[in-house]
Amino acid sequence: MKNQKGFINIELIITLILILIFLTTIINLNYQQYEIIDETQNRKQARLLVDDITQIINTQNTRPEGYITTYTMPDKINNETYILIINETHISINSHYQIASSKLQKTNIKPKKHILTPGNTYQFKTKNKTIYILDE
């Protein structure tokens, strides 16, 4: 009888160790999934900002002379700083390794390369079939 109690205790210890290993594995997998979802959300916010600016510039191409669109850049994306670069062919953003870009319709932009910074307000103005990006 004494030997059976010791055998039951060893079985209990082995069972608890296996349960702990199983729970640790499940928690680790859930954490990895959470990180993947978080990275996807980060890319989404950068993509939405690029799409907003692309839409403004592409729409500005079809607007009449003197038309102005004002846009205020968000202070941060995903609680991080970022840089948005516009040139005649595309727009790109870099937000702590979250890179997104979009092609523009054929357009004439002045200045040819413009860097939009967080928290600032910009005017997109059409004049002589050229889009001017002005700091407000």
Tab-separated table of C-alpha atoms in Angstrom:
chain	number	residue	atom	x	y	z
A	1	MET	CA	0.000	0.000	0.000
A	2	LYS	CA	2.789	2.400	0.792
A	3	ASN	CA	4.313	1.893	-2.652
A	4	GLN	CA	0.986	2.683	-4.337
A	5	LYS	CA	0.793	6.112	-2.612
A	6	GLY	CA	4.271	6.969	-3.903
A	7	PHE	CA	3.324	5.825	-7.404
A	8	ILE	CA	0.166	7.982	-7.337
A	9	ASN	CA	2.215	11.021	-6.266
A	10	ILE	CA	4.651	10.518	-9.163
A	11	GLU	CA	1.725	10.227	-11.588
A	12	LEU	CA	0.253	13.447	-10.182
A	13	ILE	CA	3.568	15.298	-10.545
A	14	ILE	CA	4.050	14.081	-14.137
A	15	THR	CA	0.454	15.020	-14.993
A	16	LEU	CA	0.906	18.529	-13.543
A	17	ILE	CA	4.165	18.998	-15.485
A	18	LEU	CA	2.445	17.952	-18.728
A	19	ILE	CA	-0.451	20.334	-18.040
A	20	LEU	CA	1.999	23.184	-17.385
A	21	ILE	CA	3.872	22.446	-20.629
A	22	PHE	CA	0.586	22.365	-22.534
A	23	LEU	CA	-0.633	25.654	-20.997
A	24	THR	CA	2.715	27.339	-21.659
A	25	THR	CA	2.559	26.269	-25.308
A	26	ILE	CA	-1.011	27.574	-25.681
A	27	ILE	CA	-0.109	30.921	-24.075
A	28	ASN	CA	2.951	31.265	-26.339
A	29	LEU	CA	0.897	30.578	-29.479
A	30	ASN	CA	-1.751	33.112	-28.408
A	31	TYR	CA	0.913	35.742	-27.814
A	32	GLN	CA	2.407	35.155	-31.260
A	33	GLN	CA	-1.055	35.556	-32.823
A	34	TYR	CA	-1.559	38.790	-30.880
A	35	GLU	CA	1.730	40.176	-32.238
A	36	ILE	CA	0.728	39.293	-35.804
A	37	ILE	CA	-2.623	41.060	-35.362
A	38	ASP	CA	-0.879	44.097	-33.855
A	39	GLU	CA	1.546	44.318	-36.809
A	40	THR	CA	-1.376	44.072	-39.229
A	41	GLN	CA	-3.106	46.956	-37.439
A	42	ASN	CA	0.091	49.017	-37.679
A	43	ARG	CA	0.262	48.432	-41.426
A	44	LYS	CA	-3.436	49.281	-41.738
A	45	GLN	CA	-3.034	52.733	-40.192
A	46	ALA	CA	-0.071	53.545	-42.442
A	47	ARG	CA	-1.992	52.257	-45.488
A	48	LEU	CA	-5.067	54.373	-44.619
A	49	LEU	CA	-2.985	57.544	-44.370
A	50	VAL	CA	-1.264	56.878	-47.708
A	51	ASP	CA	-4.653	56.152	-49.308
A	52	ASP	CA	-6.119	59.415	-47.924
A	53	ILE	CA	-3.308	61.541	-49.379
A	54	THR	CA	-3.370	59.626	-52.679
A	55	GLN	CA	-7.101	60.240	-52.985
A	56	ILE	CA	-6.675	63.952	-52.239
A	57	ILE	CA	-4.001	64.373	-54.930
A	58	ASN	CA	-5.794	62.250	-57.528
A	59	THR	CA	-9.062	64.126	-56.879
A	60	GLN	CA	-7.229	67.446	-56.983
A	61	ASN	CA	-6.223	66.604	-60.584
A	62	THR	CA	-9.881	66.679	-61.619
A	63	ARG	CA	-10.856	69.807	-59.698
A	64	PRO	CA	-11.195	73.267	-61.238
A	65	GLU	CA	-8.525	75.949	-61.103
A	66	GLY	CA	-7.960	77.357	-57.603
A	67	TYR	CA	-9.565	74.442	-55.769
A	68	ILE	CA	-8.030	73.884	-52.328
A	69	THR	CA	-8.158	70.827	-50.080
A	70	THR	CA	-6.864	71.072	-46.518
A	71	TYR	CA	-5.595	68.040	-44.614
A	72	THR	CA	-4.161	67.751	-41.108
A	73	MET	CA	-1.689	64.945	-40.615
A	74	PRO	CA	-2.174	62.737	-37.547
A	75	ASP	CA	0.295	63.326	-34.716
A	76	LYS	CA	1.322	59.672	-34.673
A	77	ILE	CA	0.571	56.372	-36.331
A	78	ASN	CA	0.442	53.418	-33.954
A	79	ASN	CA	1.850	55.702	-31.252
A	80	GLU	CA	4.989	56.146	-33.371
A	81	THR	CA	6.364	58.967	-35.493
A	82	TYR	CA	6.410	58.670	-39.267
A	83	ILE	CA	7.554	60.330	-42.481
A	84	LEU	CA	5.338	60.696	-45.550
A	85	ILE	CA	7.087	61.489	-48.843
A	86	ILE	CA	5.275	62.674	-51.963
A	87	ASN	CA	6.761	62.950	-55.434
A	88	GLU	CA	5.218	63.057	-58.923
A	89	THR	CA	4.814	59.302	-59.245
A	90	HIS	CA	4.057	57.928	-55.798
A	91	ILE	CA	3.511	58.479	-52.086
A	92	SER	CA	5.347	56.475	-49.451
A	93	ILE	CA	5.312	56.335	-45.678
A	94	ASN	CA	7.734	54.862	-43.186
A	95	SER	CA	6.409	54.385	-39.680
A	96	HIS	CA	8.958	52.385	-37.687
A	97	TYR	CA	9.504	49.720	-40.326
A	98	GLN	CA	5.844	49.770	-41.378
A	99	ILE	CA	6.241	50.857	-44.992
A	100	ALA	CA	3.328	51.592	-47.304
A	101	SER	CA	3.230	53.244	-50.716
A	102	SER	CA	0.799	54.112	-53.468
A	103	LYS	CA	1.152	55.190	-57.078
A	104	LEU	CA	-0.315	58.484	-58.226
A	105	GLN	CA	-2.078	59.268	-61.446
A	106	LYS	CA	0.050	61.296	-63.835
A	107	THR	CA	0.316	64.655	-62.119
A	108	ASN	CA	2.447	67.739	-61.859
A	109	ILE	CA	3.300	68.511	-58.218
A	110	LYS	CA	5.249	71.464	-56.855
A	111	PRO	CA	7.624	71.022	-55.167
A	112	LYS	CA	8.503	67.807	-56.978
A	113	LYS	CA	9.376	66.117	-53.698
A	114	HIS	CA	7.567	67.033	-50.531
A	115	ILE	CA	7.848	65.616	-47.014
A	116	LEU	CA	4.724	65.825	-44.877
A	117	THR	CA	5.338	65.730	-41.144
A	118	PRO	CA	3.110	64.606	-38.289
A	119	GLY	CA	0.642	67.052	-36.783
A	120	ASN	CA	0.984	69.705	-39.508
A	121	THR	CA	-1.796	70.974	-41.753
A	122	TYR	CA	-1.267	71.136	-45.504
A	123	GLN	CA	-3.134	72.718	-48.390
A	124	PHE	CA	-3.338	71.014	-51.755
A	125	LYS	CA	-4.052	73.740	-54.307
A	126	THR	CA	-4.621	73.450	-58.060
A	127	LYS	CA	-3.194	76.233	-60.231
A	128	ASN	CA	-2.289	76.024	-63.946
A	129	LYS	CA	-2.798	72.238	-63.946
A	130	THR	CA	-0.213	71.945	-61.187
A	131	ILE	CA	-0.842	70.809	-57.627
A	132	TYR	CA	0.944	72.858	-55.007
A	133	ILE	CA	1.447	71.431	-51.544
A	134	LEU	CA	1.648	74.259	-49.046
A	135	ASP	CA	2.278	74.267	-45.311
A	136	GLU	CA	-0.495	76.050	-43.516
